[in-house]
CSV table of C-alpha atoms and ligand atoms in Angstrom, one decimal:
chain,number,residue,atom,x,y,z
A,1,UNK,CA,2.4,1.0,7.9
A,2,UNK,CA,2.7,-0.1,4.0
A,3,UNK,CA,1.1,2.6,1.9
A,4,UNK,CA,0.1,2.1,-1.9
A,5,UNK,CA,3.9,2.2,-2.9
A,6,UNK,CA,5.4,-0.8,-0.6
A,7,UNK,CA,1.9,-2.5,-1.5
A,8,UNK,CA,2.4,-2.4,-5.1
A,9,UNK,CA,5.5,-3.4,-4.3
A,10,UNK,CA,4.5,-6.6,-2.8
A,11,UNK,CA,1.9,-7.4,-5.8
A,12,UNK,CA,4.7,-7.2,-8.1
A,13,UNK,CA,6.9,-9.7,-6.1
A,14,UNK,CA,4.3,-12.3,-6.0
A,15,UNK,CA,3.2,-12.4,-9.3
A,16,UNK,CA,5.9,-14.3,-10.7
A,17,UNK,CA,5.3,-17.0,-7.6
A,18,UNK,CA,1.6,-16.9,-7.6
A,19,UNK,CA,0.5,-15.9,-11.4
A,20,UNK,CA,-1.1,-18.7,-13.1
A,21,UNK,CA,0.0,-20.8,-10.5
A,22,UNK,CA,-1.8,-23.4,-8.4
A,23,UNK,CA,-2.5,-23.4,-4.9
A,24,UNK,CA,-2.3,-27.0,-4.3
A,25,UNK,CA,-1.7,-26.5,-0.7
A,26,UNK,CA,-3.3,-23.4,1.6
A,27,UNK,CA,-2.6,-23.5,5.5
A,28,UNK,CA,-4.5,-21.3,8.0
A,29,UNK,CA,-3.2,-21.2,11.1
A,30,UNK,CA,-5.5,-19.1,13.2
A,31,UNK,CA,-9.4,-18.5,13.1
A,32,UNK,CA,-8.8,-14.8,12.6
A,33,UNK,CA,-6.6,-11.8,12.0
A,34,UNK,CA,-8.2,-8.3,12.4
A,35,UNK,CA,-11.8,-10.1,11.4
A,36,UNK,CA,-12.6,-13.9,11.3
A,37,UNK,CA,-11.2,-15.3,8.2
A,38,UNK,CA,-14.0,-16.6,5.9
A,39,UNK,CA,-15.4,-19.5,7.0
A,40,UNK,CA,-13.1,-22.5,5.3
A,41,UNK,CA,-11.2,-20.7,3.7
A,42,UNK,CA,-8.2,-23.0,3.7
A,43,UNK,CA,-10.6,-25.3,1.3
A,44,UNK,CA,-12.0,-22.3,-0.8
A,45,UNK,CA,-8.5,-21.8,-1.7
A,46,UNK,CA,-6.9,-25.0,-2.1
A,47,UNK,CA,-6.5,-26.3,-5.9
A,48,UNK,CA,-7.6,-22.9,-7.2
A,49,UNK,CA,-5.3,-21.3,-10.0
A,50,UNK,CA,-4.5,-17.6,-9.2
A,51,UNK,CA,-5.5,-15.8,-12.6
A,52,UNK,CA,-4.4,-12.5,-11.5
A,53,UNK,CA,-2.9,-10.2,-8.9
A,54,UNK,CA,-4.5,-6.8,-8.7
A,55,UNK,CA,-4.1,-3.5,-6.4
A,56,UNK,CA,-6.5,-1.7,-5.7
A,57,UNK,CA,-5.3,0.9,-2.7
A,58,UNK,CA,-4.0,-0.8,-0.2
A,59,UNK,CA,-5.6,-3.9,-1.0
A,60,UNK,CA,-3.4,-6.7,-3.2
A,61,UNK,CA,-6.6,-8.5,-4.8
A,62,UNK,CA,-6.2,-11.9,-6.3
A,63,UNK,CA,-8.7,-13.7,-8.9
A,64,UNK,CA,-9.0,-17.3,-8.6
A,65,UNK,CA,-10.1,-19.8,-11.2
A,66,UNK,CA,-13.2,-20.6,-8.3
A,67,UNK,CA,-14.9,-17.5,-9.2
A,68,UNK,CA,-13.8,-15.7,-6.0
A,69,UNK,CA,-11.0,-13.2,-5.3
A,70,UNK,CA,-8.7,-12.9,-2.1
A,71,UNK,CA,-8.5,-10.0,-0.8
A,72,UNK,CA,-5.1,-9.3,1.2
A,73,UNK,CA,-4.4,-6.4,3.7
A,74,UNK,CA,-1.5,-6.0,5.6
A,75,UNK,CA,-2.5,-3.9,8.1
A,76,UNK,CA,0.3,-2.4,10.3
A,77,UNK,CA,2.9,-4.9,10.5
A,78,UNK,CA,2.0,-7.6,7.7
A,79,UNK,CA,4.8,-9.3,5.6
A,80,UNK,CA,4.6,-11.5,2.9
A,81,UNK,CA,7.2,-13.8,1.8
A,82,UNK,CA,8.3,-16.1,-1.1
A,83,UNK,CA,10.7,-19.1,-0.2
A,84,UNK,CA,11.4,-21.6,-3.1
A,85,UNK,CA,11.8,-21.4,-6.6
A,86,UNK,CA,8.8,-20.3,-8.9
A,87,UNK,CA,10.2,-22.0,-11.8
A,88,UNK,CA,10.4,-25.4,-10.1
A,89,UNK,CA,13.9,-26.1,-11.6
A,90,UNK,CA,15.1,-26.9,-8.1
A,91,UNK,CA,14.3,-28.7,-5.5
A,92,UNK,CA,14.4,-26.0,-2.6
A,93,UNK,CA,14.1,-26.0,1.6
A,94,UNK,CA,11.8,-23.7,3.0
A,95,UNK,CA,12.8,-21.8,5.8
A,96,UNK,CA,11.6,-23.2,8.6
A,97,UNK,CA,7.8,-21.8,10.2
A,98,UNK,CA,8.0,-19.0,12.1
A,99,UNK,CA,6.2,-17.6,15.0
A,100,UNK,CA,3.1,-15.9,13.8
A,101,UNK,CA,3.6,-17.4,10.3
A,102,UNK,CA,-0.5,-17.3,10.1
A,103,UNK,CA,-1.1,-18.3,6.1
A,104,UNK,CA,0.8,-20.2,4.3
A,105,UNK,CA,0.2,-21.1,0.4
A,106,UNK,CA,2.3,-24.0,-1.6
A,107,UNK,CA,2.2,-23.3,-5.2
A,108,UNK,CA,2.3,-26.1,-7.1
A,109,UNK,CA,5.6,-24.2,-9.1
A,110,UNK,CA,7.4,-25.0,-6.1
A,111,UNK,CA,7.0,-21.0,-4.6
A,112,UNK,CA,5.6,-21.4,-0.6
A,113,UNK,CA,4.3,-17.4,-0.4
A,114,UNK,CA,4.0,-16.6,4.1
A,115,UNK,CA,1.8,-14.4,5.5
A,116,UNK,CA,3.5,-13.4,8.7
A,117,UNK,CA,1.7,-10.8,10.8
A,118,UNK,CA,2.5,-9.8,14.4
A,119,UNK,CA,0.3,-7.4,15.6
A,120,UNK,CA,-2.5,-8.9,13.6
A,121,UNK,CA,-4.0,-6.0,11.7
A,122,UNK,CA,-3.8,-7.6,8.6
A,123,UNK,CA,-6.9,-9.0,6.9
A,124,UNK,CA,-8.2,-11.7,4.3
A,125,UNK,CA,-11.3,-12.2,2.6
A,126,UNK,CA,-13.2,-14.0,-0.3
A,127,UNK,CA,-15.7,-12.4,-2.7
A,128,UNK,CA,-17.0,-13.6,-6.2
A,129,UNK,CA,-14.4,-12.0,-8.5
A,130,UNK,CA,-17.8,-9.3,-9.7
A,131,UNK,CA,-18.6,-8.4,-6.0
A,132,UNK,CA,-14.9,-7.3,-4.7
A,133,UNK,CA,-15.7,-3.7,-5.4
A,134,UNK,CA,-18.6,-3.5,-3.9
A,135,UNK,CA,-16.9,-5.5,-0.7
A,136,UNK,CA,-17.1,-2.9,2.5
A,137,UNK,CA,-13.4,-2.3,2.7
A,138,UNK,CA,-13.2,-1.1,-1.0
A,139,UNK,CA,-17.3,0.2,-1.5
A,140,UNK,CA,-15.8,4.1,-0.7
A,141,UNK,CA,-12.9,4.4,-1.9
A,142,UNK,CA,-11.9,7.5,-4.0
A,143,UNK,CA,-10.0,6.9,-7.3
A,144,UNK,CA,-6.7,5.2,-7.5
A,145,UNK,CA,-3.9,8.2,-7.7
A,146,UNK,CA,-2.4,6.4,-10.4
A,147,UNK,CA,-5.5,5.7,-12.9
A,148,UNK,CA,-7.6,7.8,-15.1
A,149,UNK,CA,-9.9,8.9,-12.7
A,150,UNK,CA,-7.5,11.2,-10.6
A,151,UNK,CA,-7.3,14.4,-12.2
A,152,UNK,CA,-7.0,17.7,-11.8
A,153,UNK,CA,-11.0,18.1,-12.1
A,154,UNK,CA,-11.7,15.7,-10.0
A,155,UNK,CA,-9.4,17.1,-7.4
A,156,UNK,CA,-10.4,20.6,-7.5
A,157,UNK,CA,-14.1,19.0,-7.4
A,158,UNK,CA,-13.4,17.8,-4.2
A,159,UNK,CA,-11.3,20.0,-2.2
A,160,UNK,CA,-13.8,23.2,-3.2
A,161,UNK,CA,-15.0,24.9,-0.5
A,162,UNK,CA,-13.3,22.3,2.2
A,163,UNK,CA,-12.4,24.2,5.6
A,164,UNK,CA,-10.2,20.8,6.4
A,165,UNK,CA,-6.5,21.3,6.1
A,166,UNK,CA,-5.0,19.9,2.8
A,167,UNK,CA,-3.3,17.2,4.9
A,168,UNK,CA,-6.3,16.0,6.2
A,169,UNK,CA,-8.0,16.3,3.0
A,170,UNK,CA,-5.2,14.3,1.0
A,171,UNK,CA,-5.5,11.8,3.7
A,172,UNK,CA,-9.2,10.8,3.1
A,173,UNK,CA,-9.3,7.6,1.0
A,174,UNK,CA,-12.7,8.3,0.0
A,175,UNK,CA,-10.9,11.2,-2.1
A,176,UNK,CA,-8.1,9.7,-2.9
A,177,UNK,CA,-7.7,6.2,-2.3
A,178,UNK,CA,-4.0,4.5,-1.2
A,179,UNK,CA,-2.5,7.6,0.0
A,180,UNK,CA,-1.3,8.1,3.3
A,181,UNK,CA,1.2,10.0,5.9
A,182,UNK,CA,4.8,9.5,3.9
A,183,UNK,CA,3.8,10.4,0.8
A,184,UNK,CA,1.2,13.1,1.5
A,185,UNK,CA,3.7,14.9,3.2
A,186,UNK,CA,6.4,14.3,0.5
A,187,UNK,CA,3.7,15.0,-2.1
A,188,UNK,CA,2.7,18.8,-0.2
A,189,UNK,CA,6.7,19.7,0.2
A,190,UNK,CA,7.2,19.0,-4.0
A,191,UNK,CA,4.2,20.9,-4.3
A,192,UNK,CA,5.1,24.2,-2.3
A,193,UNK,CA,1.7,23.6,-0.1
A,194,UNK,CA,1.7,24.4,3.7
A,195,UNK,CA,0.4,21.2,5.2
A,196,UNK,CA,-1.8,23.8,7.2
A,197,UNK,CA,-3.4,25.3,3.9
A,198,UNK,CA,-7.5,24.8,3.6
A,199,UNK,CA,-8.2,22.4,1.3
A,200,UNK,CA,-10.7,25.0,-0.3
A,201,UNK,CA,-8.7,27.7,-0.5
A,202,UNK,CA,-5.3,25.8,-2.6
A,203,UNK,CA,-5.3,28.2,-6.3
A,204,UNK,CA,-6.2,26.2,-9.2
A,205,UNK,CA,-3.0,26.2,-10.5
A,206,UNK,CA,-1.5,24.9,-7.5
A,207,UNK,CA,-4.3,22.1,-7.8
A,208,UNK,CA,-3.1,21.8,-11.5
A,209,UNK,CA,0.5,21.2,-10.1
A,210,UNK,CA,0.0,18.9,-7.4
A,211,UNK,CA,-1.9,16.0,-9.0
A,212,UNK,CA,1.4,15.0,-11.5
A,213,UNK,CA,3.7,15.5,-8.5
A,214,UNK,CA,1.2,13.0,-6.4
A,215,UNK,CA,1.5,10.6,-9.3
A,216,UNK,CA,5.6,11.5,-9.6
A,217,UNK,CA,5.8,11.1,-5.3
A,218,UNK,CA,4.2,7.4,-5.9
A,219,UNK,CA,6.1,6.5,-9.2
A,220,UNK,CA,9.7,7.5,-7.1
A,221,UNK,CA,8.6,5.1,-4.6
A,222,UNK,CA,7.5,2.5,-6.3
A,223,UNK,CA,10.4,2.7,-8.5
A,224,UNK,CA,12.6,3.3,-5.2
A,225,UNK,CA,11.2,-0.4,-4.2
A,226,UNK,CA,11.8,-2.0,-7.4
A,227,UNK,CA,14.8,-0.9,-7.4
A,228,UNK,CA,16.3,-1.7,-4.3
A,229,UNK,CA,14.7,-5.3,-4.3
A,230,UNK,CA,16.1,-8.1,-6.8
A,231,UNK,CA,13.1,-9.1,-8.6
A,232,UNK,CA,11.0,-7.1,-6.1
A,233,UNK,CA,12.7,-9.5,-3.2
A,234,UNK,CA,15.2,-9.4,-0.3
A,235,UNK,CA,17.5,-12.2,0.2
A,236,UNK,CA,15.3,-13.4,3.0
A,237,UNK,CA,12.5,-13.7,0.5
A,238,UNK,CA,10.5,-10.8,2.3
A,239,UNK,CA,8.4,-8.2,0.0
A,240,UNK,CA,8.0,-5.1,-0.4
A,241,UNK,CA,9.4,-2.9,2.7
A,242,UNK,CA,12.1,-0.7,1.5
A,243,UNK,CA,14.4,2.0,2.3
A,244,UNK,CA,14.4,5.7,0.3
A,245,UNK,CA,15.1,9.2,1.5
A,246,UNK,CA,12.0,10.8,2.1
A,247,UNK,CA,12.8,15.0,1.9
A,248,UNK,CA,10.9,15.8,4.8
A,249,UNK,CA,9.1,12.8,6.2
A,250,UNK,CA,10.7,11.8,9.4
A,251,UNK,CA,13.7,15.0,8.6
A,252,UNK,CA,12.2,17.3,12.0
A,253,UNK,CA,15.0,19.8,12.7
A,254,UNK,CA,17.3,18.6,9.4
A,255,UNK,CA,17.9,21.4,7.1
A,256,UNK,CA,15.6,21.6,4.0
A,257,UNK,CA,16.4,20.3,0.8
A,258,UNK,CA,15.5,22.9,-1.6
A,259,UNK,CA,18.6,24.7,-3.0
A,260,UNK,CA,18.8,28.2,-1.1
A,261,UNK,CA,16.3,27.4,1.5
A,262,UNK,CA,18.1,28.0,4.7
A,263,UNK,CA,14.9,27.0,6.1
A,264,UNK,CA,14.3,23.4,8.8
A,265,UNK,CA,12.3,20.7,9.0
A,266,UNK,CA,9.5,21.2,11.2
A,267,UNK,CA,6.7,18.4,13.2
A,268,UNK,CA,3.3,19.5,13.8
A,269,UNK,CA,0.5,16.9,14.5
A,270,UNK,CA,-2.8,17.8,12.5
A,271,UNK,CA,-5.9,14.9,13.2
A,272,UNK,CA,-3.1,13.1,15.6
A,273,UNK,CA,-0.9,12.3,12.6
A,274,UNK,CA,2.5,14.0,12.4
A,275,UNK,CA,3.2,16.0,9.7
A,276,UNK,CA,7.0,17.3,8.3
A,277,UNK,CA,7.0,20.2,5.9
A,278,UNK,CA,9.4,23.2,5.3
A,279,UNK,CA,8.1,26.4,6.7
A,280,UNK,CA,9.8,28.8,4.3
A,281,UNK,CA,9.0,26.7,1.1
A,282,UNK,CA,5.9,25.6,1.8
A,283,UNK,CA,3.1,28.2,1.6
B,1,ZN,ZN1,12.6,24.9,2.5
C-alpha cells in the first residue's frame, strides 16, 4: 500500500501534466470504487482548470477553477499514469485502455493522466475547495510529519501516559497523519526504539530524537522516488511506486545493518501488522 512517500511521489509527477492545465475531457468508467463516486462527476470535472495539486496524508488533493477539490486515494493497489506530452509539442498515441482503467482525464496540454485500480480500494471525491478539511476522510487526521505542526511537543503530548506499544502509537493517523508500516518501522530502528516499547514510557530525549529521524525516514524516501523516477515517471508512464532498501522492513532473519551489531532481523505481528526491528539495537 502507498504510504505518504510513494504518494508524494505521485503528486509530484502529475503536476507538470495536470498543473494549470485543462480537463477538457474526464471519463468515468464505473459508478464506484471503494464508495460511489460523486454523483456526475465526469461533468463536475470536465472544462475545469486544475489550480493546484496538494497532499495532505495519503490523500493527493487537487483545486479546480469550479470551486471544488478532487480528492484522490489510492487505496491498496491504485496507479496513476501520464501518457502524452504535457508540453503539447508532439502529437503523441496513448497507450491503449486497459482493464480496470476506471478514470481517465485528457488535458487539454495533450497529457491523458489513468487511474487504474484493481482491487478497487481507491477513492474519489468533490468538496468546495474551503470544505476539503473538514471532509470525513481528512476531519481527524493528526499533523502532517513533515509540517510545522509535528514536533517534539506535540509528540511527547501525545504519547504521555499511552500503555499502547510505540508501533501502534506511530501508526494512528489521528497522531500522526501519512505514516504507516514501512516507514514506522524504519523510523523506530534509526531511532534505537523497541517496536514493543509503551508509547508512554519512550524518555524525552528519545522523543527529542525520533521526530527529525521520522522527518529524515520520509525525506530518504521521497528523495529515493525522485530519484529513481525520470521526472517522477517510469518509462511506462506509471507514478510513484519505487524500489529502495528499507534496513529492516521486509529483512526477517537478514543480519542487521548497524556496524558491530551481530544482531538479526526479527518479525513479530503487534495489532495484526508485522513489524521488523533489531533486537540488540533496538531498546
Ligand atoms: Zn542491530
Amino acid at each position: 500500500m502507498p504510504e505518504l512517500p510513494e504518494v508524494e511521489t505521485v503528486r509530484r509527477g502529475l503536476e507538470p501534466a495536470m498543473q494549470g492545465a485543462i480537463i477538457i475531457h474526464a471519463q468515468v468508467n464505473r459508478p464506484d470504487l471503494r464508495w460511489p463516486f460523486p454523483e456526475n462527476i465526469a461533468a463536475r470535472l470536465t472544462g475545469a482548470r486544475v489550480e493546484a495539486l496538494r497532499r495532505r496524508s495519503k490523500y493527493i488533493l487537487v483545486d479546480l477553477s469550479t470551486g471544488e477539490t478532487l480528492l484522490i486515494h489510492l487505496g491498496m493497489s491504485g496507479r496513476m499514469t501520464v501518457s502524452g506530452d504535457p508540453l503539447g509539442q508532439f502529437t503523441h498515441d496513448h497507450p491503449k485502455a486497459e482493464k480496470h482503467d476506471h478514470v481517465v482525464f485528457d488535458m487539454n496540454n495533450g497529457a491523458r493522466v489513468t487511474f487504474n485500480d484493481p482491487r478497487r480500494f481507491g477513492a474519489m471525491d468533490l468538496r468546495p475547495i474551503d470544505q476539503i478539511e473538514t471532509h470525513p476522510l481528512l476531519a481527524k487526521l493528526g499533523p502532517e510529519p513533515l509540517g510545522n505542526g509535528f514536533d517534539e511537543t506535540y509528540l511527547r503530548d501525545r504519547l504521555m501516559g499511552r500503555n499502547t506499544p510505540i508501533k501502534s502509537a506511530l501508526l494512528d493517523q489521528r497522531i500522526i497523519a501519512g505514516l504507516g508500516n514501512i516507514y514506522v518501522c524504519e523510523a523506530l530502528f534509526r531511532a534505537g526504539i523497541s517496536p514493543k516499547r509503551k508509547a508512554g514510557a519512550i524518555s524525552e530525549a528519545r522523543i527529542k530524537s525520533l521526530v527529525p529521524i521520522i522527518r529524515k525516514v520520509l525525506q530518504d524516501a521521497i528523495a529515493a522516488g525522485g530519484s529513481s523516477l525520470r521526472d517522477f515517471r517510469q518509462a511506462d508512464g506509471e507514478l510513484g511506486y519505487f524500489q529502495h532498501s528499507f534496513d529492516v522492513y521486509g529483512r526477517e532473519d537478514e543480519p542487521c545493518r548497524t556496524p558491530a551489531c551481530t544482531g538479526t532481523i526479527c518479525r513479530i505481528t503487534q495489532s495484526g501488522r508485522s513489524s521488523y526491528y533489531c533486537a540488540q539495537c533496538q531498546r
